[in-house]
XYZ file of N, CA and C in Angstrom:
333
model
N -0.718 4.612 -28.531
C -0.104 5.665 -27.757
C 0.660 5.040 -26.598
N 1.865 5.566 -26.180
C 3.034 5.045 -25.496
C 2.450 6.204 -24.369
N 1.933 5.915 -23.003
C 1.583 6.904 -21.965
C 1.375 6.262 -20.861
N 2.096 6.446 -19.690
C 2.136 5.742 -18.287
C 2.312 6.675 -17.282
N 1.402 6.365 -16.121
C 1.097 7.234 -15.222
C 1.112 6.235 -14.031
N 2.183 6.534 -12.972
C 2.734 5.521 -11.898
C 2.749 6.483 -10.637
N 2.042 5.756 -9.228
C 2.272 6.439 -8.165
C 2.576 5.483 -7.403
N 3.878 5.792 -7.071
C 4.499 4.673 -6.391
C 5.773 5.303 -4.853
N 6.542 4.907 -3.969
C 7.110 4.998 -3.293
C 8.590 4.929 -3.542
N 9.888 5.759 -3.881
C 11.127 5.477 -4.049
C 11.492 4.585 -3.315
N 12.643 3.472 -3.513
C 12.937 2.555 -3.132
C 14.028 2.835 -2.321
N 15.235 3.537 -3.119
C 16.250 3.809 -2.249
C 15.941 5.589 -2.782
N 17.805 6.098 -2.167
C 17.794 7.397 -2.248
C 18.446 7.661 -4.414
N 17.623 8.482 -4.674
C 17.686 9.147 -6.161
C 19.145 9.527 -6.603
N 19.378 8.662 -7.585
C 20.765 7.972 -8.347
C 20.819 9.362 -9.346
N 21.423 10.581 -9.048
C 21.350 11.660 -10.277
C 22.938 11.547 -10.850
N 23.007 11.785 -12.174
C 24.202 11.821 -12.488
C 24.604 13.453 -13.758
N 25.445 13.803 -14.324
C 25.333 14.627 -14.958
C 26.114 14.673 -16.068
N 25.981 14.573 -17.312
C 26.457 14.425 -18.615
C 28.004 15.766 -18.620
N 28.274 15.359 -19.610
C 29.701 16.256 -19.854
C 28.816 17.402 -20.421
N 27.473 17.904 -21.012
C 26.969 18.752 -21.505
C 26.280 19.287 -19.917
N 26.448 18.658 -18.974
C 25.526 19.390 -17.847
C 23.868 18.946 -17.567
N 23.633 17.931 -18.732
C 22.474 17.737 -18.332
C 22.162 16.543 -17.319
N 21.200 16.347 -16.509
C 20.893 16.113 -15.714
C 20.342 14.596 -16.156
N 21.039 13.701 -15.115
C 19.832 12.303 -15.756
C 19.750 11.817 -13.934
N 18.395 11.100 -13.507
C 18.389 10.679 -12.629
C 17.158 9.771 -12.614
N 17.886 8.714 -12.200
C 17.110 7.308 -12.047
C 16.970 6.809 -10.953
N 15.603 6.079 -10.394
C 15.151 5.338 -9.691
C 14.122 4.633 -9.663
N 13.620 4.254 -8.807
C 13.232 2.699 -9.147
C 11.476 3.437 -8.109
N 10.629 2.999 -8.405
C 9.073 3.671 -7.639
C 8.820 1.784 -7.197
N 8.205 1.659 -6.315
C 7.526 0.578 -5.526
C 6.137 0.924 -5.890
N 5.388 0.481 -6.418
C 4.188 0.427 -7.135
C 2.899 -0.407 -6.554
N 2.114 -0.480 -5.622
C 1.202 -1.609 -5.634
C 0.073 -2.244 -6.980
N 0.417 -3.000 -6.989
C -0.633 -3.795 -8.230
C -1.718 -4.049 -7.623
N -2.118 -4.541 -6.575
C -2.757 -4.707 -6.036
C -2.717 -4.805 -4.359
N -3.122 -5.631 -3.551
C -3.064 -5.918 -1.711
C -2.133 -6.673 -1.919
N -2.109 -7.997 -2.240
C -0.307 -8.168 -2.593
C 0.505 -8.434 -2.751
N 0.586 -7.579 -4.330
C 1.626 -7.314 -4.965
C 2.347 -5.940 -5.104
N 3.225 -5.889 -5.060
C 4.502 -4.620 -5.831
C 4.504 -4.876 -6.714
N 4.937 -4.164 -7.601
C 5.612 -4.012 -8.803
C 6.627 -2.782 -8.743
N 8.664 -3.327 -9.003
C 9.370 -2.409 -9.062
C 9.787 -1.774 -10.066
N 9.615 -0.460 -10.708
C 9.303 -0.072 -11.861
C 10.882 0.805 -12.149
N 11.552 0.669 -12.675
C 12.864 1.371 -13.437
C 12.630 2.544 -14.177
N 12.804 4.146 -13.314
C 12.680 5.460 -14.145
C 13.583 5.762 -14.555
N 13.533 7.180 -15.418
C 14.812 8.078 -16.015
C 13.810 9.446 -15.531
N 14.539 10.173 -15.324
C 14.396 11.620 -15.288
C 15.341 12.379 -15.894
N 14.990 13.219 -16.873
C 16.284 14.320 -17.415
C 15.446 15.534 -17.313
N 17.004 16.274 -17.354
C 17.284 17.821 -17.725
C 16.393 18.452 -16.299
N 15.407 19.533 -16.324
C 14.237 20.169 -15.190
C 13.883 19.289 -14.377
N 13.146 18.104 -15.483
C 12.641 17.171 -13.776
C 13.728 16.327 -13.182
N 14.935 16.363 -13.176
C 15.796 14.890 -13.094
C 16.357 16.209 -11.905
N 16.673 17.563 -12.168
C 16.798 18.643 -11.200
C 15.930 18.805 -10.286
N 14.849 18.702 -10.321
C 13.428 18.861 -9.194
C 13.844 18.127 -8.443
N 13.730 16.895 -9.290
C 13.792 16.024 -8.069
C 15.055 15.671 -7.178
N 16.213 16.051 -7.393
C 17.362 16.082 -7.036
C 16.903 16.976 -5.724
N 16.756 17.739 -5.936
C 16.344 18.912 -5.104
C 15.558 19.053 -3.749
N 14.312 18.428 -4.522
C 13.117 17.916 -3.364
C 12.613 16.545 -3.100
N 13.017 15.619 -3.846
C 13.160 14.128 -3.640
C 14.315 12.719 -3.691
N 14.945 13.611 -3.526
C 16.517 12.314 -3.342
C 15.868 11.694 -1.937
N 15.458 11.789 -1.012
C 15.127 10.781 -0.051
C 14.558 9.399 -0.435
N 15.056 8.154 0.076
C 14.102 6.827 -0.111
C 12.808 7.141 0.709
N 12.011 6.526 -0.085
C 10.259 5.975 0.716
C 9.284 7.360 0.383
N 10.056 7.868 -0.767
C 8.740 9.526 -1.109
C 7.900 8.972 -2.005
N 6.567 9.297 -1.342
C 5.581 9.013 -2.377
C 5.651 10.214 -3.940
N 5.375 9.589 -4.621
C 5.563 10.285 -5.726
C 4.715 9.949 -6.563
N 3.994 10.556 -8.061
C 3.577 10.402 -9.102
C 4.594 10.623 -10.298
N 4.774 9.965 -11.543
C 5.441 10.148 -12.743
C 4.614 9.869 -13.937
N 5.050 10.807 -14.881
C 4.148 10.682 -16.082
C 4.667 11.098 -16.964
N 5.160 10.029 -18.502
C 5.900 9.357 -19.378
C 5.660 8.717 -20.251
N 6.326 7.999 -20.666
C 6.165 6.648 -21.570
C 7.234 5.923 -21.617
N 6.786 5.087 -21.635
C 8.190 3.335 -21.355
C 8.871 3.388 -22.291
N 10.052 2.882 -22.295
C 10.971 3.259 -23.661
C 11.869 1.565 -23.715
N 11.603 0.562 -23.967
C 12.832 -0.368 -24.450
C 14.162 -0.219 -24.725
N 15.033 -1.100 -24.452
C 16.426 -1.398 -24.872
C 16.571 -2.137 -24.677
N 18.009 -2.338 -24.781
C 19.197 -3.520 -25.332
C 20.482 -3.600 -24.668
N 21.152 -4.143 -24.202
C 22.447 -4.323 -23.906
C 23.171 -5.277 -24.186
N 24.156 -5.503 -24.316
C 25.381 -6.816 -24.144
C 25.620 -6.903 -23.072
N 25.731 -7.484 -21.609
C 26.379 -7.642 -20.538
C 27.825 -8.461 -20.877
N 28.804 -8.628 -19.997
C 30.631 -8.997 -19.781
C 30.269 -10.258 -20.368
N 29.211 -11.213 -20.256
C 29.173 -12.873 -20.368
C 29.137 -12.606 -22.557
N 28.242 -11.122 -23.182
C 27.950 -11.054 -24.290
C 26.285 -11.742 -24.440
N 26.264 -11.733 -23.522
C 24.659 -11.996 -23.608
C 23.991 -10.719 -24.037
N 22.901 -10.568 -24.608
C 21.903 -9.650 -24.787
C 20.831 -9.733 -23.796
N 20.718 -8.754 -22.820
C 19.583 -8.030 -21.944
C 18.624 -7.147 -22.218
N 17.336 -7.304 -21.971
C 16.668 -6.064 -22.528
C 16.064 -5.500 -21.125
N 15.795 -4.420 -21.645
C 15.071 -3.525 -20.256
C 14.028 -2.428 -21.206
N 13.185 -2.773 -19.707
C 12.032 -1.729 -20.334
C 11.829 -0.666 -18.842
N 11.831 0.976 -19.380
C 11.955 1.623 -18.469
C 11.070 2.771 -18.448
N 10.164 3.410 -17.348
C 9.458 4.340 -17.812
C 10.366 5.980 -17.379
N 10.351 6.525 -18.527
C 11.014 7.972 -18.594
C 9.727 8.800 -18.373
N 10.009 9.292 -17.378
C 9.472 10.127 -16.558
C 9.414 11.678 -16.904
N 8.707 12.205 -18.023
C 8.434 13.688 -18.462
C 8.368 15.280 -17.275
N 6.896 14.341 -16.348
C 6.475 15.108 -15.084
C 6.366 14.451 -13.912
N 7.015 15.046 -12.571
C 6.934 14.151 -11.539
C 5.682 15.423 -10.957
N 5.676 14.084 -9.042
C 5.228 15.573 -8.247
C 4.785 14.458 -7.195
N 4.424 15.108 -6.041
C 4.152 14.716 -4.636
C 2.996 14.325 -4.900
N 2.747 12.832 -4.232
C 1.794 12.421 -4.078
C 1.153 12.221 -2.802
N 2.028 12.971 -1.541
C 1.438 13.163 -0.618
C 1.162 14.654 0.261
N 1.124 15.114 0.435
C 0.731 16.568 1.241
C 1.887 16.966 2.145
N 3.451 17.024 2.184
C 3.640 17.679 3.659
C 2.788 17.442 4.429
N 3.754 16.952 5.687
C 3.478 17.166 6.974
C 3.103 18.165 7.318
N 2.008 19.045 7.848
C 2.450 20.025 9.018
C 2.524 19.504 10.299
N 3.314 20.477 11.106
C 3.457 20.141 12.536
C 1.803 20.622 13.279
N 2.201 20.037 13.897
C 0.261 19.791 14.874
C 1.222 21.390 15.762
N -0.304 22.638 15.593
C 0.404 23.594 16.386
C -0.665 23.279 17.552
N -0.113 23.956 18.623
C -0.738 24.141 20.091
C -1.704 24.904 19.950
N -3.125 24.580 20.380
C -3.841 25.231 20.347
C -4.178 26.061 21.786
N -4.693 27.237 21.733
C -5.159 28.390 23.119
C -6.073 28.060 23.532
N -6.439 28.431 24.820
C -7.194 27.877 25.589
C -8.465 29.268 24.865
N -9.572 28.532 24.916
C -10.880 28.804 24.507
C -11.594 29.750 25.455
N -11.796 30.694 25.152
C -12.679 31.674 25.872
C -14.390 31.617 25.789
């Protein structure tokens, strides 16, 4: 079974782009701890609903986040004709992995 579950920190701000059909693709990259330390920088895809969510409520760099997917391989030629491969996790379901802030309210004096 192909299944990966990553909670990690956006690196920069969320790369969305949009197909001639309208659908939605948006990629970025999660900062991952492996351990105290290490990172690990992990290469997403988001389409269609979630690649929109997150457009929406996470284009900022440094959001903690969760994603959950499965890694998908490829291939390229780069200009030199070399062959590159990349392995990337496509991202099904995102979501906050931290709570909003609230603002600290003023509290009344105690009777």
């Amino acid at each position: 079974m192909n299944s990966v579950n990553l909670v990690g920190r956006t690196t920069k701000e969320l790369d969305v782009r949009y197909t001639n059909d309208d659908l939605a693709i948006a990629r970025f990259t999660l900062a991952v701890d492996r351990n105290k330390d290490n990172t690990d920088f992990i290469p997403c895809v988001a389409m269609g609903k979630t690649a929109e969510f997150m457009e929406k409520y996470m284009k900022d760099k440094g959001v903690r986040i969760w994603a959950s997917g499965h890694m998908q391989s490829g291939q390229y030629k780069n200009k030199d004709g070399d062959t590159v491969y990349t392995l990337e996790c496509f991202a099904d379901r995102v979501g906050f992995a931290d709570s909003p802030k609230q603002e600290e309210k003023p509290r009344g004096k105690r009777r």
